[in-house]
mmCIF file of C-alpha atoms in Angstrom:
data_model
loop_
_atom_site.group_PDB
_atom_site.id
_atom_site.type_symbol
_atom_site.label_atom_id
_atom_site.label_comp_id
_atom_site.label_asym_id
_atom_site.label_seq_id
_atom_site.Cartn_x
_atom_site.Cartn_y
_atom_site.Cartn_z
ATOM 1 C CA UNK Y 1 5.492 10.079 10.967
ATOM 2 C CA UNK Y 2 4.095 9.055 7.565
ATOM 3 C CA UNK Y 3 7.491 9.584 5.932
ATOM 4 C CA UNK Y 4 9.437 7.442 8.406
ATOM 5 C CA UNK Y 5 6.823 4.671 8.584
ATOM 6 C CA UNK Y 6 6.628 4.260 4.816
ATOM 7 C CA UNK Y 7 10.414 4.539 4.450
ATOM 8 C CA UNK Y 8 10.977 1.583 6.767
ATOM 9 C CA UNK Y 9 8.155 -0.414 5.214
ATOM 10 C CA UNK Y 10 9.607 0.224 1.754
ATOM 11 C CA UNK Y 11 13.091 -0.943 2.741
ATOM 12 C CA UNK Y 12 11.651 -4.160 4.163
ATOM 13 C CA UNK Y 13 8.915 -5.012 1.676
ATOM 14 C CA UNK Y 14 10.335 -3.607 -1.557
ATOM 15 C CA UNK Y 15 13.935 -4.746 -1.248
ATOM 16 C CA UNK Y 16 15.305 -6.528 1.794
ATOM 17 C CA UNK Y 17 12.949 -9.126 3.159
ATOM 18 C CA UNK Y 18 12.352 -11.367 0.152
ATOM 19 C CA UNK Y 19 16.065 -11.460 -0.700
ATOM 20 C CA UNK Y 20 16.933 -12.077 2.963
ATOM 21 C CA UNK Y 21 14.555 -15.026 3.208
ATOM 22 C CA UNK Y 22 15.946 -16.494 -0.026
ATOM 23 C CA UNK Y 23 19.440 -16.174 1.461
ATOM 24 C CA UNK Y 24 18.215 -18.246 4.405
ATOM 25 C CA UNK Y 25 17.275 -20.996 1.939
ATOM 26 C CA UNK Y 26 13.531 -20.358 2.096
ATOM 27 C CA UNK Y 27 11.569 -20.624 -1.150
ATOM 28 C CA UNK Y 28 9.023 -18.357 -2.831
ATOM 29 C CA UNK Y 29 6.184 -20.350 -1.301
ATOM 30 C CA UNK Y 30 7.314 -19.456 2.218
ATOM 31 C CA UNK Y 31 7.926 -15.837 1.236
ATOM 32 C CA UNK Y 32 4.449 -15.679 -0.266
ATOM 33 C CA UNK Y 33 2.962 -17.049 2.954
ATOM 34 C CA UNK Y 34 4.796 -14.438 5.061
ATOM 35 C CA UNK Y 35 3.506 -11.667 2.819
ATOM 36 C CA UNK Y 36 0.037 -13.231 2.903
ATOM 37 C CA UNK Y 37 -0.094 -13.489 6.695
ATOM 38 C CA UNK Y 38 1.212 -9.963 7.185
ATOM 39 C CA UNK Y 39 -1.211 -8.525 4.657
ATOM 40 C CA UNK Y 40 -4.179 -10.541 5.921
ATOM 41 C CA UNK Y 41 -3.599 -9.291 9.459
ATOM 42 C CA UNK Y 42 -3.420 -5.754 8.122
ATOM 43 C CA UNK Y 43 -6.846 -6.258 6.599
ATOM 44 C CA UNK Y 44 -8.464 -8.232 9.412
ATOM 45 C CA UNK Y 45 -7.330 -5.776 12.066
ATOM 46 C CA UNK Y 46 -8.557 -2.723 10.135
ATOM 47 C CA UNK Y 47 -12.065 -2.625 11.607
ATOM 48 C CA UNK Y 48 -11.112 -3.139 15.282
ATOM 49 C CA UNK Y 49 -8.282 -0.635 14.825
ATOM 50 C CA UNK Y 50 -10.757 1.886 13.426
ATOM 51 C CA UNK Y 51 -12.990 1.415 16.475
ATOM 52 C CA UNK Y 52 -10.067 1.705 18.909
ATOM 53 C CA UNK Y 53 -8.713 4.771 17.102
ATOM 54 C CA UNK Y 54 -12.050 6.526 17.490
ATOM 55 C CA UNK Y 55 -12.018 5.750 21.210
ATOM 56 C CA UNK Y 56 -8.433 6.674 22.153
ATOM 57 C CA UNK Y 57 -7.676 9.196 19.396
ATOM 58 C CA UNK Y 58 -5.664 8.848 16.205
ATOM 59 C CA UNK Y 59 -2.453 10.196 17.738
ATOM 60 C CA UNK Y 60 -2.193 7.551 20.460
ATOM 61 C CA UNK Y 61 -3.423 4.796 18.169
ATOM 62 C CA UNK Y 62 -0.672 5.544 15.649
ATOM 63 C CA UNK Y 63 1.968 5.705 18.391
ATOM 64 C CA UNK Y 64 0.905 2.259 19.563
ATOM 65 C CA UNK Y 65 0.968 1.037 15.960
ATOM 66 C CA UNK Y 66 4.557 2.226 15.498
ATOM 67 C CA UNK Y 67 5.699 0.285 18.560
ATOM 68 C CA UNK Y 68 3.924 -2.868 17.373
ATOM 69 C CA UNK Y 69 5.471 -2.442 13.904
ATOM 70 C CA UNK Y 70 8.942 -2.128 15.439
ATOM 71 C CA UNK Y 71 8.503 -5.366 17.382
ATOM 72 C CA UNK Y 72 7.300 -7.084 14.215
ATOM 73 C CA UNK Y 73 10.204 -5.847 12.091
ATOM 74 C CA UNK Y 74 12.885 -6.657 14.644
ATOM 75 C CA UNK Y 75 11.441 -10.116 15.286
ATOM 76 C CA UNK Y 76 11.451 -11.027 11.595
ATOM 77 C CA UNK Y 77 15.068 -9.863 11.404
ATOM 78 C CA UNK Y 78 16.412 -11.753 14.419
ATOM 79 C CA UNK Y 79 14.573 -15.084 14.435
ATOM 80 C CA UNK Y 80 14.914 -17.732 11.724
ATOM 81 C CA UNK Y 81 12.213 -20.118 12.937
ATOM 82 C CA UNK Y 82 9.380 -20.124 10.348
ATOM 83 C CA UNK Y 83 6.704 -20.081 13.051
ATOM 84 C CA UNK Y 84 8.285 -17.080 14.787
ATOM 85 C CA UNK Y 85 8.714 -15.272 11.472
ATOM 86 C CA UNK Y 86 5.000 -15.794 10.821
ATOM 87 C CA UNK Y 87 4.141 -14.467 14.287
ATOM 88 C CA UNK Y 88 6.199 -11.294 13.948
ATOM 89 C CA UNK Y 89 4.901 -10.786 10.408
ATOM 90 C CA UNK Y 90 1.434 -10.619 11.977
ATOM 91 C CA UNK Y 91 2.600 -7.884 14.347
ATOM 92 C CA UNK Y 92 4.132 -5.778 11.576
ATOM 93 C CA UNK Y 93 0.912 -6.150 9.594
ATOM 94 C CA UNK Y 94 -1.204 -4.961 12.516
ATOM 95 C CA UNK Y 95 1.143 -2.039 13.120
ATOM 96 C CA UNK Y 96 0.923 -0.819 9.533
ATOM 97 C CA UNK Y 97 -2.864 -1.218 9.582
ATOM 98 C CA UNK Y 98 -3.001 1.577 12.142
ATOM 99 C CA UNK Y 99 -1.317 3.931 9.650
ATOM 100 C CA UNK Y 100 -3.560 2.888 6.760
ATOM 101 C CA UNK Y 101 -6.812 3.194 8.700
ATOM 102 C CA UNK Y 102 -6.100 6.584 10.270
ATOM 103 C CA UNK Y 103 -4.369 8.344 7.385
ATOM 104 C CA UNK Y 104 -7.305 9.321 5.153
ATOM 105 C CA UNK Y 105 -9.779 10.217 7.955
ATOM 106 C CA UNK Y 106 -7.127 12.377 9.629
ATOM 107 C CA UNK Y 107 -6.522 14.324 6.407
ATOM 108 C CA UNK Y 108 -10.241 14.783 5.751
ATOM 109 C CA UNK Y 109 -10.966 15.909 9.310
ATOM 110 C CA UNK Y 110 -8.216 18.529 9.228
ATOM 111 C CA UNK Y 111 -8.734 20.120 5.810
ATOM 112 C CA UNK Y 112 -11.405 22.134 4.022
ATOM 113 C CA UNK Y 113 -13.260 20.246 1.295
ATOM 114 C CA UNK Y 114 -11.990 22.325 -1.637
ATOM 115 C CA UNK Y 115 -8.357 21.793 -0.576
ATOM 116 C CA UNK Y 116 -8.545 18.045 0.043
ATOM 117 C CA UNK Y 117 -7.365 16.875 -3.378
ATOM 118 C CA UNK Y 118 -4.230 19.015 -2.949
ATOM 119 C CA UNK Y 119 -3.647 17.742 0.586
ATOM 120 C CA UNK Y 120 -4.092 14.126 -0.493
ATOM 121 C CA UNK Y 121 -1.638 14.741 -3.343
ATOM 122 C CA UNK Y 122 0.949 16.282 -0.998
ATOM 123 C CA UNK Y 123 0.580 13.406 1.448
ATOM 124 C CA UNK Y 124 0.937 10.922 -1.395
ATOM 125 C CA UNK Y 125 4.106 12.657 -2.619
ATOM 126 C CA UNK Y 126 5.590 12.475 0.889
ATOM 127 C CA UNK Y 127 4.754 8.774 0.953
ATOM 128 C CA UNK Y 128 6.424 8.227 -2.425
ATOM 129 C CA UNK Y 129 9.544 10.124 -1.332
ATOM 130 C CA UNK Y 130 9.705 7.764 1.630
ATOM 131 C CA UNK Y 131 9.394 4.804 -0.724
ATOM 132 C CA UNK Y 132 12.234 6.173 -2.875
ATOM 133 C CA UNK Y 133 14.640 6.651 0.016
ATOM 134 C CA UNK Y 134 13.561 3.403 1.676
ATOM 135 C CA UNK Y 135 13.959 1.345 -1.495
ATOM 136 C CA UNK Y 136 17.280 2.925 -2.422
ATOM 137 C CA UNK Y 137 18.591 2.728 1.133
ATOM 138 C CA UNK Y 138 17.402 -0.850 1.544
ATOM 139 C CA UNK Y 139 19.426 -1.836 -1.502
ATOM 140 C CA UNK Y 140 22.471 0.352 -0.875
ATOM 141 C CA UNK Y 141 23.077 -0.080 2.856
ATOM 142 C CA UNK Y 142 23.977 -3.810 2.599
ATOM 143 C CA UNK Y 143 26.555 -2.979 -0.081
ATOM 144 C CA UNK Y 144 28.023 -0.181 2.050
ATOM 145 C CA UNK Y 145 28.211 -2.413 5.122
ATOM 146 C CA UNK Y 146 30.079 -5.113 3.244
ATOM 147 C CA UNK Y 147 28.062 -7.356 0.955
ATOM 148 C CA UNK Y 148 24.867 -9.340 0.620
ATOM 149 C CA UNK Y 149 25.418 -12.173 3.064
ATOM 150 C CA UNK Y 150 22.715 -13.295 5.464
ATOM 151 C CA UNK Y 151 24.450 -11.509 8.357
ATOM 152 C CA UNK Y 152 24.705 -8.217 6.449
ATOM 153 C CA UNK Y 153 21.078 -8.374 5.325
ATOM 154 C CA UNK Y 154 20.002 -9.106 8.904
ATOM 155 C CA UNK Y 155 21.996 -6.165 10.275
ATOM 156 C CA UNK Y 156 20.481 -3.874 7.665
ATOM 157 C CA UNK Y 157 16.965 -4.935 8.641
ATOM 158 C CA UNK Y 158 17.740 -4.307 12.309
ATOM 159 C CA UNK Y 159 18.957 -0.793 11.455
ATOM 160 C CA UNK Y 160 15.714 -0.006 9.646
ATOM 161 C CA UNK Y 161 13.693 -1.570 12.482
ATOM 162 C CA UNK Y 162 15.242 0.823 14.986
ATOM 163 C CA UNK Y 163 14.655 3.701 12.572
ATOM 164 C CA UNK Y 164 10.918 2.910 12.712
ATOM 165 C CA UNK Y 165 10.815 4.053 16.340
ATOM 166 C CA UNK Y 166 11.894 7.577 15.391
ATOM 167 C CA UNK Y 167 8.425 8.038 13.864
ATOM 168 C CA UNK Y 168 7.223 8.539 17.443
ATOM 169 C CA UNK Y 169 9.035 11.881 17.685
ATOM 170 C CA UNK Y 170 6.865 13.987 15.321
ATOM 171 C CA UNK Y 171 3.720 12.504 16.856
ATOM 172 C CA UNK Y 172 4.562 14.106 20.200
ATOM 173 C CA UNK Y 173 4.156 17.506 18.490
ATOM 174 C CA UNK Y 174 0.662 16.770 17.166
ATOM 175 C CA UNK Y 175 -2.422 17.864 19.063
ATOM 176 C CA UNK Y 176 -5.085 15.169 18.937
ATOM 177 C CA UNK Y 177 -8.218 17.106 17.965
ATOM 178 C CA UNK Y 178 -10.877 14.463 18.296
ATOM 179 C CA UNK Y 179 -14.263 15.593 17.089
ATOM 180 C CA UNK Y 180 -17.173 13.911 18.812
ATOM 181 C CA UNK Y 181 -19.195 14.224 15.622
ATOM 182 C CA UNK Y 182 -16.784 11.891 13.831
ATOM 183 C CA UNK Y 183 -17.040 9.160 16.429
ATOM 184 C CA UNK Y 184 -18.701 6.095 15.003
ATOM 185 C CA UNK Y 185 -20.176 2.876 16.247
ATOM 186 C CA UNK Y 186 -19.890 -0.615 14.835
ATOM 187 C CA UNK Y 187 -23.387 -0.165 13.450
ATOM 188 C CA UNK Y 188 -22.097 2.266 10.822
ATOM 189 C CA UNK Y 189 -20.119 -0.586 9.269
ATOM 190 C CA UNK Y 190 -23.287 -2.565 8.715
ATOM 191 C CA UNK Y 191 -25.022 0.561 7.455
ATOM 192 C CA UNK Y 192 -22.340 0.990 4.795
ATOM 193 C CA UNK Y 193 -22.620 -2.640 3.717
ATOM 194 C CA UNK Y 194 -26.332 -2.172 3.009
ATOM 195 C CA UNK Y 195 -25.568 0.261 0.180
ATOM 196 C CA UNK Y 196 -25.087 -1.196 -3.271
ATOM 197 C CA UNK Y 197 -22.590 1.435 -4.328
ATOM 198 C CA UNK Y 198 -20.394 0.843 -1.292
ATOM 199 C CA UNK Y 199 -20.436 -2.909 -1.959
ATOM 200 C CA UNK Y 200 -19.374 -2.278 -5.556
ATOM 201 C CA UNK Y 201 -16.459 -0.031 -4.592
ATOM 202 C CA UNK Y 202 -15.341 -2.639 -2.052
ATOM 203 C CA UNK Y 203 -15.377 -5.281 -4.814
ATOM 204 C CA UNK Y 204 -13.327 -2.894 -6.964
ATOM 205 C CA UNK Y 205 -10.701 -2.633 -4.212
ATOM 206 C CA UNK Y 206 -10.724 -6.408 -3.800
ATOM 207 C CA UNK Y 207 -9.997 -6.935 -7.500
ATOM 208 C CA UNK Y 208 -7.198 -4.379 -7.480
ATOM 209 C CA UNK Y 209 -5.857 -5.836 -4.244
ATOM 210 C CA UNK Y 210 -5.867 -9.418 -5.508
ATOM 211 C CA UNK Y 211 -4.087 -8.373 -8.684
ATOM 212 C CA UNK Y 212 -1.515 -6.267 -6.866
ATOM 213 C CA UNK Y 213 -0.804 -9.046 -4.370
ATOM 214 C CA UNK Y 214 0.166 -11.353 -7.217
ATOM 215 C CA UNK Y 215 3.041 -9.169 -8.406
ATOM 216 C CA UNK Y 216 3.888 -6.105 -6.295
ATOM 217 C CA UNK Y 217 5.356 -7.918 -3.230
ATOM 218 C CA UNK Y 218 7.526 -10.005 -5.557
ATOM 219 C CA UNK Y 219 9.017 -7.228 -7.696
ATOM 220 C CA UNK Y 220 12.260 -7.434 -5.710
ATOM 221 C CA UNK Y 221 12.543 -11.202 -6.160
ATOM 222 C CA UNK Y 222 11.649 -10.908 -9.846
ATOM 223 C CA UNK Y 223 14.460 -8.408 -10.378
ATOM 224 C CA UNK Y 224 16.977 -10.188 -8.148
ATOM 225 C CA UNK Y 225 16.519 -13.722 -9.478
ATOM 226 C CA UNK Y 226 14.968 -13.357 -12.937
ATOM 227 C CA UNK Y 227 17.364 -10.608 -14.065
ATOM 228 C CA UNK Y 228 20.180 -11.656 -11.713
ATOM 229 C CA UNK Y 229 20.904 -8.213 -10.235
ATOM 230 C CA UNK Y 230 22.130 -7.258 -6.756
ATOM 231 C CA UNK Y 231 20.310 -5.470 -3.952
ATOM 232 C CA UNK Y 232 21.769 -2.109 -4.962
ATOM 233 C CA UNK Y 233 20.286 -2.275 -8.456
ATOM 234 C CA UNK Y 234 17.003 -3.674 -7.119
ATOM 235 C CA UNK Y 235 16.725 -0.761 -4.707
ATOM 236 C CA UNK Y 236 17.639 1.745 -7.423
ATOM 237 C CA UNK Y 237 15.008 0.402 -9.838
ATOM 238 C CA UNK Y 238 12.342 0.452 -7.138
ATOM 239 C CA UNK Y 239 13.348 4.024 -6.273
ATOM 240 C CA UNK Y 240 13.175 5.170 -9.890
ATOM 241 C CA UNK Y 241 9.673 3.754 -10.160
ATOM 242 C CA UNK Y 242 8.585 5.855 -7.184
ATOM 243 C CA UNK Y 243 10.135 8.969 -8.751
ATOM 244 C CA UNK Y 244 7.845 8.359 -11.714
ATOM 245 C CA UNK Y 245 4.868 8.202 -9.381
ATOM 246 C CA UNK Y 246 5.770 11.541 -7.786
ATOM 247 C CA UNK Y 247 6.115 13.210 -11.178
ATOM 248 C CA UNK Y 248 2.718 11.838 -12.123
ATOM 249 C CA UNK Y 249 1.064 12.948 -8.895
ATOM 250 C CA UNK Y 250 2.003 16.570 -9.586
ATOM 251 C CA UNK Y 251 -0.252 16.361 -12.636
ATOM 252 C CA UNK Y 252 -3.261 14.902 -10.822
ATOM 253 C CA UNK Y 253 -4.907 18.131 -9.549
ATOM 254 C CA UNK Y 254 -4.595 19.670 -13.036
ATOM 255 C CA UNK Y 255 -5.827 16.579 -14.878
ATOM 256 C CA UNK Y 256 -8.668 16.115 -12.379
ATOM 257 C CA UNK Y 257 -9.888 19.649 -13.033
ATOM 258 C CA UNK Y 258 -9.840 19.062 -16.789
ATOM 259 C CA UNK Y 259 -11.220 15.505 -16.981
ATOM 260 C CA UNK Y 260 -12.809 14.947 -13.584
ATOM 261 C CA UNK Y 261 -11.580 12.573 -10.903
ATOM 262 C CA UNK Y 262 -13.337 9.533 -12.369
ATOM 263 C CA UNK Y 263 -11.823 9.844 -15.838
ATOM 264 C CA UNK Y 264 -8.426 10.582 -14.307
ATOM 265 C CA UNK Y 265 -8.458 7.342 -12.308
ATOM 266 C CA UNK Y 266 -9.701 5.271 -15.253
ATOM 267 C CA UNK Y 267 -7.270 6.706 -17.794
ATOM 268 C CA UNK Y 268 -4.204 6.310 -15.591
ATOM 269 C CA UNK Y 269 -5.000 2.759 -14.548
ATOM 270 C CA UNK Y 270 -5.891 1.424 -17.982
ATOM 271 C CA UNK Y 271 -2.757 2.915 -19.578
ATOM 272 C CA UNK Y 272 -0.612 1.124 -16.979
ATOM 273 C CA UNK Y 273 -1.720 -2.370 -18.027
ATOM 274 C CA UNK Y 274 0.442 -2.745 -21.194
ATOM 275 C CA UNK Y 275 3.529 -1.802 -19.195
ATOM 276 C CA UNK Y 276 2.662 -4.388 -16.542
ATOM 277 C CA UNK Y 277 2.640 -7.097 -19.216
ATOM 278 C CA UNK Y 278 5.919 -5.880 -20.727
ATOM 279 C CA UNK Y 279 7.624 -6.236 -17.326
ATOM 280 C CA UNK Y 280 7.029 -9.983 -17.451
ATOM 281 C CA UNK Y 281 8.757 -10.394 -20.826
ATOM 282 C CA UNK Y 282 11.492 -7.750 -20.649
ATOM 283 C CA UNK Y 283 14.886 -9.443 -20.404
ATOM 284 C CA UNK Y 284 16.959 -6.272 -20.176
ATOM 285 C CA UNK Y 285 17.616 -4.428 -16.922
ATOM 286 C CA UNK Y 286 17.372 -1.056 -18.675
ATOM 287 C CA UNK Y 287 14.119 -1.912 -20.443
ATOM 288 C CA UNK Y 288 12.676 -3.244 -17.200
ATOM 289 C CA UNK Y 289 13.663 -0.027 -15.411
ATOM 290 C CA UNK Y 290 11.931 2.089 -18.066
ATOM 291 C CA UNK Y 291 8.792 -0.058 -17.993
ATOM 292 C CA UNK Y 292 8.739 -0.021 -14.181
ATOM 293 C CA UNK Y 293 8.980 3.757 -14.395
ATOM 294 C CA UNK Y 294 5.940 4.046 -16.651
ATOM 295 C CA UNK Y 295 3.846 1.390 -14.902
ATOM 296 C CA UNK Y 296 4.347 2.900 -11.438
ATOM 297 C CA UNK Y 297 3.602 6.427 -12.615
ATOM 298 C CA UNK Y 298 0.373 5.494 -14.367
ATOM 299 C CA UNK Y 299 -1.041 2.997 -11.863
ATOM 300 C CA UNK Y 300 -0.249 5.030 -8.768
ATOM 301 C CA UNK Y 301 -0.480 8.687 -9.784
ATOM 302 C CA UNK Y 302 -4.277 8.678 -9.552
ATOM 303 C CA UNK Y 303 -4.287 7.338 -5.985
ATOM 304 C CA UNK Y 304 -4.934 10.758 -4.373
ATOM 305 C CA UNK Y 305 -7.977 11.271 -6.616
ATOM 306 C CA UNK Y 306 -9.192 7.714 -5.954
ATOM 307 C CA UNK Y 307 -8.701 8.034 -2.204
ATOM 308 C CA UNK Y 308 -10.486 11.375 -2.191
ATOM 309 C CA UNK Y 309 -13.375 9.978 -4.259
ATOM 310 C CA UNK Y 310 -14.016 6.981 -2.055
ATOM 311 C CA UNK Y 311 -13.691 8.723 1.308
ATOM 312 C CA UNK Y 312 -16.199 11.378 0.183
ATOM 313 C CA UNK Y 313 -18.793 8.729 -0.653
ATOM 314 C CA UNK Y 314 -19.817 8.748 3.006
ATOM 315 C CA UNK Y 315 -20.598 11.260 5.732
ATOM 316 C CA UNK Y 316 -18.178 12.580 8.344
ATOM 317 C CA UNK Y 317 -19.050 10.060 11.049
ATOM 318 C CA UNK Y 318 -18.656 7.121 8.653
ATOM 319 C CA UNK Y 319 -15.228 7.917 7.235
ATOM 320 C CA UNK Y 320 -13.295 5.783 9.701
ATOM 321 C CA UNK Y 321 -15.643 2.898 8.937
ATOM 322 C CA UNK Y 322 -15.216 3.410 5.194
ATOM 323 C CA UNK Y 323 -11.443 3.589 5.522
ATOM 324 C CA UNK Y 324 -11.488 0.379 7.576
ATOM 325 C CA UNK Y 325 -13.628 -1.443 5.005
ATOM 326 C CA UNK Y 326 -11.345 -0.390 2.153
ATOM 327 C CA UNK Y 327 -8.254 -1.489 4.056
ATOM 328 C CA UNK Y 328 -9.935 -4.766 5.029
ATOM 329 C CA UNK Y 329 -11.017 -5.658 1.486
ATOM 330 C CA UNK Y 330 -7.790 -4.574 -0.180
ATOM 331 C CA UNK Y 331 -5.391 -6.229 2.221
ATOM 332 C CA UNK Y 332 -7.247 -9.508 2.643
ATOM 333 C CA UNK Y 333 -7.284 -10.077 -1.105
ATOM 334 C CA UNK Y 334 -3.637 -9.008 -1.349
ATOM 335 C CA UNK Y 335 -2.768 -11.509 1.343
ATOM 336 C CA UNK Y 336 -4.572 -14.380 -0.360
ATOM 337 C CA UNK Y 337 -3.081 -13.600 -3.764
ATOM 338 C CA UNK Y 338 0.449 -13.241 -2.350
ATOM 339 C CA UNK Y 339 0.265 -16.832 -1.132
ATOM 340 C CA UNK Y 340 -1.083 -17.924 -4.523
ATOM 341 C CA UNK Y 341 1.675 -16.012 -6.326
ATOM 342 C CA UNK Y 342 4.354 -17.585 -4.144
ATOM 343 C CA UNK Y 343 3.149 -21.036 -5.158
ATOM 344 C CA UNK Y 344 2.904 -20.092 -8.850
ATOM 345 C CA UNK Y 345 6.400 -18.591 -8.919
ATOM 346 C CA UNK Y 346 7.914 -21.535 -7.072
ATOM 347 C CA UNK Y 347 6.212 -24.225 -9.176
ATOM 348 C CA UNK Y 348 5.092 -22.754 -12.523
ATOM 349 C CA UNK Y 349 6.658 -19.465 -13.620
ATOM 350 C CA UNK Y 350 7.472 -15.917 -12.580
ATOM 351 C CA UNK Y 351 5.500 -14.507 -15.541
ATOM 352 C CA UNK Y 352 2.000 -15.995 -15.100
ATOM 353 C CA UNK Y 353 0.959 -13.753 -12.158
ATOM 354 C CA UNK Y 354 1.495 -10.685 -14.351
ATOM 355 C CA UNK Y 355 -1.036 -11.877 -16.931
ATOM 356 C CA UNK Y 356 -3.607 -12.717 -14.259
ATOM 357 C CA UNK Y 357 -3.106 -9.289 -12.684
ATOM 358 C CA UNK Y 358 -3.640 -7.539 -16.028
ATOM 359 C CA UNK Y 359 -6.971 -9.342 -16.486
ATOM 360 C CA UNK Y 360 -8.119 -8.467 -12.958
ATOM 361 C CA UNK Y 361 -7.217 -4.815 -13.463
ATOM 362 C CA UNK Y 362 -9.299 -4.634 -16.650
ATOM 363 C CA UNK Y 363 -12.328 -6.054 -14.815
ATOM 364 C CA UNK Y 364 -11.801 -3.636 -11.910
ATOM 365 C CA UNK Y 365 -11.562 -0.608 -14.212
ATOM 366 C CA UNK Y 366 -14.799 -1.575 -15.960
ATOM 367 C CA UNK Y 367 -16.516 -1.939 -12.576
ATOM 368 C CA UNK Y 368 -15.176 1.452 -11.485
ATOM 369 C CA UNK Y 369 -16.630 3.036 -14.635
ATOM 370 C CA UNK Y 370 -20.023 1.520 -13.826
ATOM 371 C CA UNK Y 371 -19.954 2.705 -10.204
ATOM 372 C CA UNK Y 372 -19.296 6.316 -11.138
ATOM 373 C CA UNK Y 373 -21.071 6.437 -14.495
ATOM 374 C CA UNK Y 374 -23.449 9.210 -13.401
ATOM 375 C CA UNK Y 375 -20.639 11.501 -12.202
ATOM 376 C CA UNK Y 376 -18.113 11.105 -15.002
ATOM 377 C CA UNK Y 377 -18.446 14.636 -16.271
ATOM 378 C CA UNK Y 378 -18.335 16.356 -12.892
ATOM 379 C CA UNK Y 379 -15.144 17.627 -11.320
ATOM 380 C CA UNK Y 380 -16.736 17.918 -7.891
ATOM 381 C CA UNK Y 381 -18.878 14.976 -6.919
ATOM 382 C CA UNK Y 382 -21.884 15.204 -4.681
ATOM 383 C CA UNK Y 383 -23.000 12.001 -2.983
ATOM 384 C CA UNK Y 384 -26.464 11.674 -1.607
ATOM 385 C CA UNK Y 385 -25.833 9.460 1.360
ATOM 386 C CA UNK Y 386 -28.553 8.444 3.753
ATOM 387 C CA UNK Y 387 -27.077 8.807 7.190
ATOM 388 C CA UNK Y 388 -27.863 6.251 9.901
ATOM 389 C CA UNK Y 389 -30.345 7.508 12.491
#
């Protein structure tokens, strides 16, 4: 289910959609607004989705999310009215929110504590493999069908939309083991927001999200229009960058044991910043590919450790709430910044968002260091969390 869902999302978001909209004559401002609306709905729906998932079970919630995602994808592929595109972008955003919100709690609830970092790493690798195939396929399929016209791009998107429905098949094999002890109420959200440390980690995710929203959704447009390359090369470059991430993720459990999870996250993220800046000034396709490779590996390889760190900051019954808050904060800021980036790229330059993102990442990394300053030297972190009565 995770593999198929992320594969389809990768084909749409990483390669096809931005180029398709440009082929329709729509500018970067419109594309930025579509990304913003989709991402904002992903964030805004996170909390209600978390509540619903606890009530009906993660299995049935995710199945419903897949169907909603399919409707959103197919609608954005068929209709050319801006208002309808916005509407179906909302649906695809809500559908993906179901995956985001339920993923981490499901892994935590079904794995022993000492094995979680390995499970999170395996899940992350599966996700990256999906991104590789989705990005490569999203770029290659139009060329195999017969070109890069609007009709071909639309047909390709429809193919991937239908593929999204096949994610329902593995879900039918999963037994939904809901644990009453992990059920939460809305009150746990407010309980989390009363804790200074939780507020700080939410701000960290907001900074990272705002920075990522400025550049990540536009990588395909940057490559296609700034470097003047076709969808096949765009998809290949995006795929190579995900290969780098997978290679890096294999090192995470080892590095985490040696340095601790906190140092691992900090080191990886801060080393990625120079490569992010180089992307904006690299004029060569080969240099850009190499820099993409390094940037993706460093910025993303520590995600399993980061995800594991944050979800363990709270007790069992609060993990869905924590996951919802993280998704809410990250996606809302991504949505806002995507709209800002669309305007900047359409009216100022393609490079400026990269410099702003680099500055935001530096601030976020410093905040992260402050949040976890007392646990830096520990490999296994113990959080003293006061549980709501």
